[in-house]
C-alpha positions in Angstrom: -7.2 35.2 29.2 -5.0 36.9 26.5 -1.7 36.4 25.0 0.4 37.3 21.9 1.7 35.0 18.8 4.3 35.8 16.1 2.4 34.9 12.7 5.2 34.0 9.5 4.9 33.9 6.2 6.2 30.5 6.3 6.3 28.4 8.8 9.1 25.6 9.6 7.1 24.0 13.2 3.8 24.8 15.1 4.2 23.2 18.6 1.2 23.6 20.8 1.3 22.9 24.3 -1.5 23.2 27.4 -0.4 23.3 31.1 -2.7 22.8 34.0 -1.7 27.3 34.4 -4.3 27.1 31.7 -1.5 29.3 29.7 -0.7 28.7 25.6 2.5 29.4 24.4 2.6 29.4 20.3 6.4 28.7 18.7 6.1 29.3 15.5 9.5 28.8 12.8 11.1 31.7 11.8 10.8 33.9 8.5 12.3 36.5 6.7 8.6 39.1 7.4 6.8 38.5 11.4 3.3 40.1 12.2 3.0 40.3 15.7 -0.8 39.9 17.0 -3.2 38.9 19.9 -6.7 37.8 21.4 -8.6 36.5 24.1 -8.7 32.8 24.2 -11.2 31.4 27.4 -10.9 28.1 28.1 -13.1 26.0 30.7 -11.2 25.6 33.5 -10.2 21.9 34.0 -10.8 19.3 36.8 -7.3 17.6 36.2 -4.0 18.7 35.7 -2.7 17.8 32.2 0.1 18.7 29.7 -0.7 18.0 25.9 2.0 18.4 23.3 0.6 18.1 19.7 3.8 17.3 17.5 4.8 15.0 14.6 5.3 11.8 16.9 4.5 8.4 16.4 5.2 6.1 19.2 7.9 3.9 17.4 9.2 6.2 15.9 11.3 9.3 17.5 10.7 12.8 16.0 14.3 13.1 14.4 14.6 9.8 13.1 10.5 11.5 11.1 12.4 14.3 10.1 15.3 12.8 9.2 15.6 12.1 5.3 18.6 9.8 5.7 16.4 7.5 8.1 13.6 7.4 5.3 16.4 6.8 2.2 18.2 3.9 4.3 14.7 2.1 5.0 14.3 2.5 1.1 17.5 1.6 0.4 17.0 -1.4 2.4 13.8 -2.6 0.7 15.7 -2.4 -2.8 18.1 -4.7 -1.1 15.6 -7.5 -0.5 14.1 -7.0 -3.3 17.3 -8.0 -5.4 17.9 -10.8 -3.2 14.7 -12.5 -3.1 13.7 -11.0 -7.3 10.8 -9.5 -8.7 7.4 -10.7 -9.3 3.6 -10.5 -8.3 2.7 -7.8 -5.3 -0.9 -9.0 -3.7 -2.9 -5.9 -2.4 -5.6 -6.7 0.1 -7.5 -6.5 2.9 -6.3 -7.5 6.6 -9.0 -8.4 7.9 -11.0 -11.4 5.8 -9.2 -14.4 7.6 -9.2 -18.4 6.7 -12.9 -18.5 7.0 -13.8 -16.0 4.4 -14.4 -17.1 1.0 -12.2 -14.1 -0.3 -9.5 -15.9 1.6 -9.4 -19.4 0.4 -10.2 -17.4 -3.4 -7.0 -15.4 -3.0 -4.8 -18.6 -1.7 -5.8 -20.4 -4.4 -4.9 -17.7 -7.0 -1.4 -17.0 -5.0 -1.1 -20.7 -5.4 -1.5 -20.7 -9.6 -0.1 -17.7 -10.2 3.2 -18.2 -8.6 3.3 -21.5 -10.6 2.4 -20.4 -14.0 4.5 -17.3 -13.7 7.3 -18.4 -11.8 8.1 -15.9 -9.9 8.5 -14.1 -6.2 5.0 -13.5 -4.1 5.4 -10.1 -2.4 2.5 -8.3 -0.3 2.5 -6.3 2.9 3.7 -9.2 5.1 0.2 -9.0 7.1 -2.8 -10.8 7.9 -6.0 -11.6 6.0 -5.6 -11.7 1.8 -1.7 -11.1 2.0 -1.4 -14.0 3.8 -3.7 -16.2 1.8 -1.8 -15.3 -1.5 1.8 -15.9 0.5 0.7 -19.2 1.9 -0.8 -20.3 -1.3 2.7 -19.6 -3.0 4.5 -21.5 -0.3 2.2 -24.6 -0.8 3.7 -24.1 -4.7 6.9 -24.4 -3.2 7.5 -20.9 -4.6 9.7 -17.4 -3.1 7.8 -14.9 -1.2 8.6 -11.8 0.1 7.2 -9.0 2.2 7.6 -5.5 3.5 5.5 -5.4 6.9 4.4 -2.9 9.3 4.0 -2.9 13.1 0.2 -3.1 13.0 -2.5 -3.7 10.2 -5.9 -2.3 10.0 -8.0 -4.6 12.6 -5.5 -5.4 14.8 -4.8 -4.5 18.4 -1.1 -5.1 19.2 1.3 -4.1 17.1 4.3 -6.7 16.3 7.4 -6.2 14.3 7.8 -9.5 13.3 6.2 -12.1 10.6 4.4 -15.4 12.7 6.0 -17.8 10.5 8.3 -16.3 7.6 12.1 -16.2 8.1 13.6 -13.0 9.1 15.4 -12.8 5.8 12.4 -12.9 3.6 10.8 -9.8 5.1 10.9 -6.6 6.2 9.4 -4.9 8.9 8.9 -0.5 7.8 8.8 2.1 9.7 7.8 4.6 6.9 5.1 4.2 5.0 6.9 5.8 2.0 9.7 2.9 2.1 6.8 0.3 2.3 5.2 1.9 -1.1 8.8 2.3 -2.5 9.2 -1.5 -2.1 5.9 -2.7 -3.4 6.2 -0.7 -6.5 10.2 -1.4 -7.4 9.0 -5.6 -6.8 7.0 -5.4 -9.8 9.5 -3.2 -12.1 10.6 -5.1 -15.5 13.9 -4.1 -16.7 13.9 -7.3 -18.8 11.2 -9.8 -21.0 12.2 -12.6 -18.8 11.0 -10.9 -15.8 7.5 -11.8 -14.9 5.4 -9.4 -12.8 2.2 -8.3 -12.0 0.1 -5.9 -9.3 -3.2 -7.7 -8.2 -5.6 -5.9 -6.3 -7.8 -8.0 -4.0 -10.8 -7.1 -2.4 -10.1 -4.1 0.5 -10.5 -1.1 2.5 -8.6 2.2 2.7 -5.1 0.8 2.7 -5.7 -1.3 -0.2 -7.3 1.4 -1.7 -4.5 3.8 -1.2 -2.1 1.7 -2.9 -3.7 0.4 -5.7 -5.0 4.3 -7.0 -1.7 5.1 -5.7 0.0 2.2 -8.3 -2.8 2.8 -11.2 -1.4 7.0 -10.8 2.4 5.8 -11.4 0.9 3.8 -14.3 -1.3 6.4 -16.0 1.5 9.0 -15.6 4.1 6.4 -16.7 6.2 6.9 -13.7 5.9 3.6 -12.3 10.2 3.4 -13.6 9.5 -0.3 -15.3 11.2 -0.1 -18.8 8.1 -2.6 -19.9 4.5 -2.8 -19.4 3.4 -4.3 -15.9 0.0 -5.9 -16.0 -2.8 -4.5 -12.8 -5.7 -7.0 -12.0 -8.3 -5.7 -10.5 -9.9 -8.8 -8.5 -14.0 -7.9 -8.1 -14.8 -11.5 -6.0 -18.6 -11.3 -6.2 -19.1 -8.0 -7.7 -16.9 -6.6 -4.4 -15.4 -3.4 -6.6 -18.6 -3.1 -8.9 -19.8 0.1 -6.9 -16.4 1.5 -6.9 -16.7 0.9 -10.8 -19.7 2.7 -11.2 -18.4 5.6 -9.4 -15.4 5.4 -11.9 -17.6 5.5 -14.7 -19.7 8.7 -13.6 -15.6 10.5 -13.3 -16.2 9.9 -17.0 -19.3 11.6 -17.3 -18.2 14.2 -15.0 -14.8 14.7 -17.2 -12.4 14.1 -14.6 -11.2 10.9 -16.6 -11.8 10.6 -20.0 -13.5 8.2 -21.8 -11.7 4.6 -21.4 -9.2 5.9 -20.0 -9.5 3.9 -16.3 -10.3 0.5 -18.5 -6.8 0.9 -20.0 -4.8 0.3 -17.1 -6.4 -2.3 -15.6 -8.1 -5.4 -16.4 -11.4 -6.3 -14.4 -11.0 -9.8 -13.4 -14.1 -11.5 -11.4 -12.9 -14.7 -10.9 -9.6 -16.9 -10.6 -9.7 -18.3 -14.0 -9.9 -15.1 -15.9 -6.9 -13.7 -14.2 -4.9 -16.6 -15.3 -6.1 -16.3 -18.8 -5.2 -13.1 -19.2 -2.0 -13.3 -17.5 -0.9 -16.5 -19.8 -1.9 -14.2 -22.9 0.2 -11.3 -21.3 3.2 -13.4 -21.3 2.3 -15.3 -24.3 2.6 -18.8 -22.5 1.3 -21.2 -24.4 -2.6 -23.1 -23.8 -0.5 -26.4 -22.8 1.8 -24.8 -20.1 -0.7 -23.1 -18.7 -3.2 -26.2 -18.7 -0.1 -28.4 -16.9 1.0 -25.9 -14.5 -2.6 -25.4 -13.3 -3.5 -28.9 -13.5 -0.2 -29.8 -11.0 -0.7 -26.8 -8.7 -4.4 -28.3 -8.2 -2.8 -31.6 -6.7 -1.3 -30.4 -4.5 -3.5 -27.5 -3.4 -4.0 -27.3 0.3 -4.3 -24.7 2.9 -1.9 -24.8 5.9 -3.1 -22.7 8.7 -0.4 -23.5 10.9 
């Protein structure tokens, strides 16, 4: 069969629709210059009668409220609001999908655990499953804040949920916008002042986490991350998880698209527990005693609560 489309310079919307007529109708946004053109276009004839609209839809979320900027600036707006409610402090970046039984998991509650006690601070993380909520329930157990900024469903899962299983509503927030959930996990580890104690650690992870922490180390690298002081990245390799991603790194150098040292400098490789919180006591210049009693009073008390 045959037909004719309008071709713009620019276009606004390409909507795409097939009918059981076996017909194609082609919308495309206006311009200020059209070309008008056609061609044959045979299609197999189909056994069933269907109607597909291709579109930018998700199922939660209706196509103005995507389009709309105002929906995307109040999610943001609300993010910055728990974020000054609950205060800044250490984002945890990690996989959904290594649960209790994992070693990476009890590695990661125990770090959550010491890190929200020698730093004092708010635990924030995607609200999910997996590592995020082995460094959330290890700052619980330390009797410490946590915050979150969730979405309906994590890599691995099959149902989708907008709510935490066991944090108060208050403490999270569930995104529709994946650009409000980045906006909130960047602005909790901005430091306006010395007294504020923050920190981005990257756990072990796929292509979420991944996305994130380039996405983070980018912000850093350009200094556009909008902290008025340096924010510390850990980059946790548990049993050499990241060394391939490292090598890879280190051929960018050879290759020129990073020069020399340059990847080292905003991040510090850290491959176990201990030398995170060394280097995060020399950050903040906390003295070998404070560090030595907080960790030695987090340990007493350590314990993972599954329930």
């Amino acid at each position: 069969m045959g037909f004719a489309a309008v071709s713009t310079i620019s276009m606004a919307n390409v909507f795409l629709r097939s009918s059981y007529h076996h017909q194609k109708d082609v919308n495309l946004g206006s311009c200020m210059r059209k070309e008008t053109w056609g061609f044959n276009l045979y299609l197999p004839k189909l056994k069933f009668q269907s109607r597909i609209s291709f579109c930018c839809k998700n199922e939660s979320i209706g196509f103005e409220e995507r389009t709309s900027p105002n929906e995307v600036k109040k999610e943001i707006e609300q993010c910055y609001e728990l974020i000054h409610r609950l205060g800044r402090g250490v984002v945890y970046l990690g996989s959904s999908r290594m649960g209790p039984e994992h070693p990476h998991y009890i590695k990661t509650f125990e770090l959550g655990n010491k890190i929200a006690t020698l730093l004092d601070c708010t635990t924030w993380s995607g609200a999910g499953p997996g590592l995020m909520d082995a460094a959330t329930q290890g700052a619980l157990q330390a009797g410490k804040p946590v915050g979150g900024f969730k979405i309906g469903k994590e890599a691995g899962e099959w149902t989708a949920t907008n709510f935490h299983p066991y944090l108060p509503s208050e403490s999270y927030l569930t995104c529709r916008f994946f650009s409000a959930r980045k906006h909130g996990l960047v602005d909790a580890v901005v430091r306006c002042r010395s007294s504020e104690r923050t920190a981005v650690v990257a756990l072990p992870g796929g292509i979420g986490t991944l996305d994130e922490v380039f996405e983070i180390m980018a912000l850093i690298q350009l200094k556009r991350i909008g902290s008025q002081l340096p924010v510390p990245l850990l980059l946790m390799n548990y049993d050499s998880f990241y060394s391939n991603l490292l090598e890879f790194l280190n051929d960018c150098e050879k290759w020129g698209t990073v020069s020399k040292g340059e990847v080292d400098s905003l991040w510090k490789i850290c491959n176990n527990n201990s030398e995170a919180l060394d280097y995060l006591a020399e950050f903040y210049c906390l003295s070998t005693i404070e560090t030595s009693r907080k960790d030695s009073e987090s340990s007493e008390h350590l314990r993972i609560n599954h329930g």
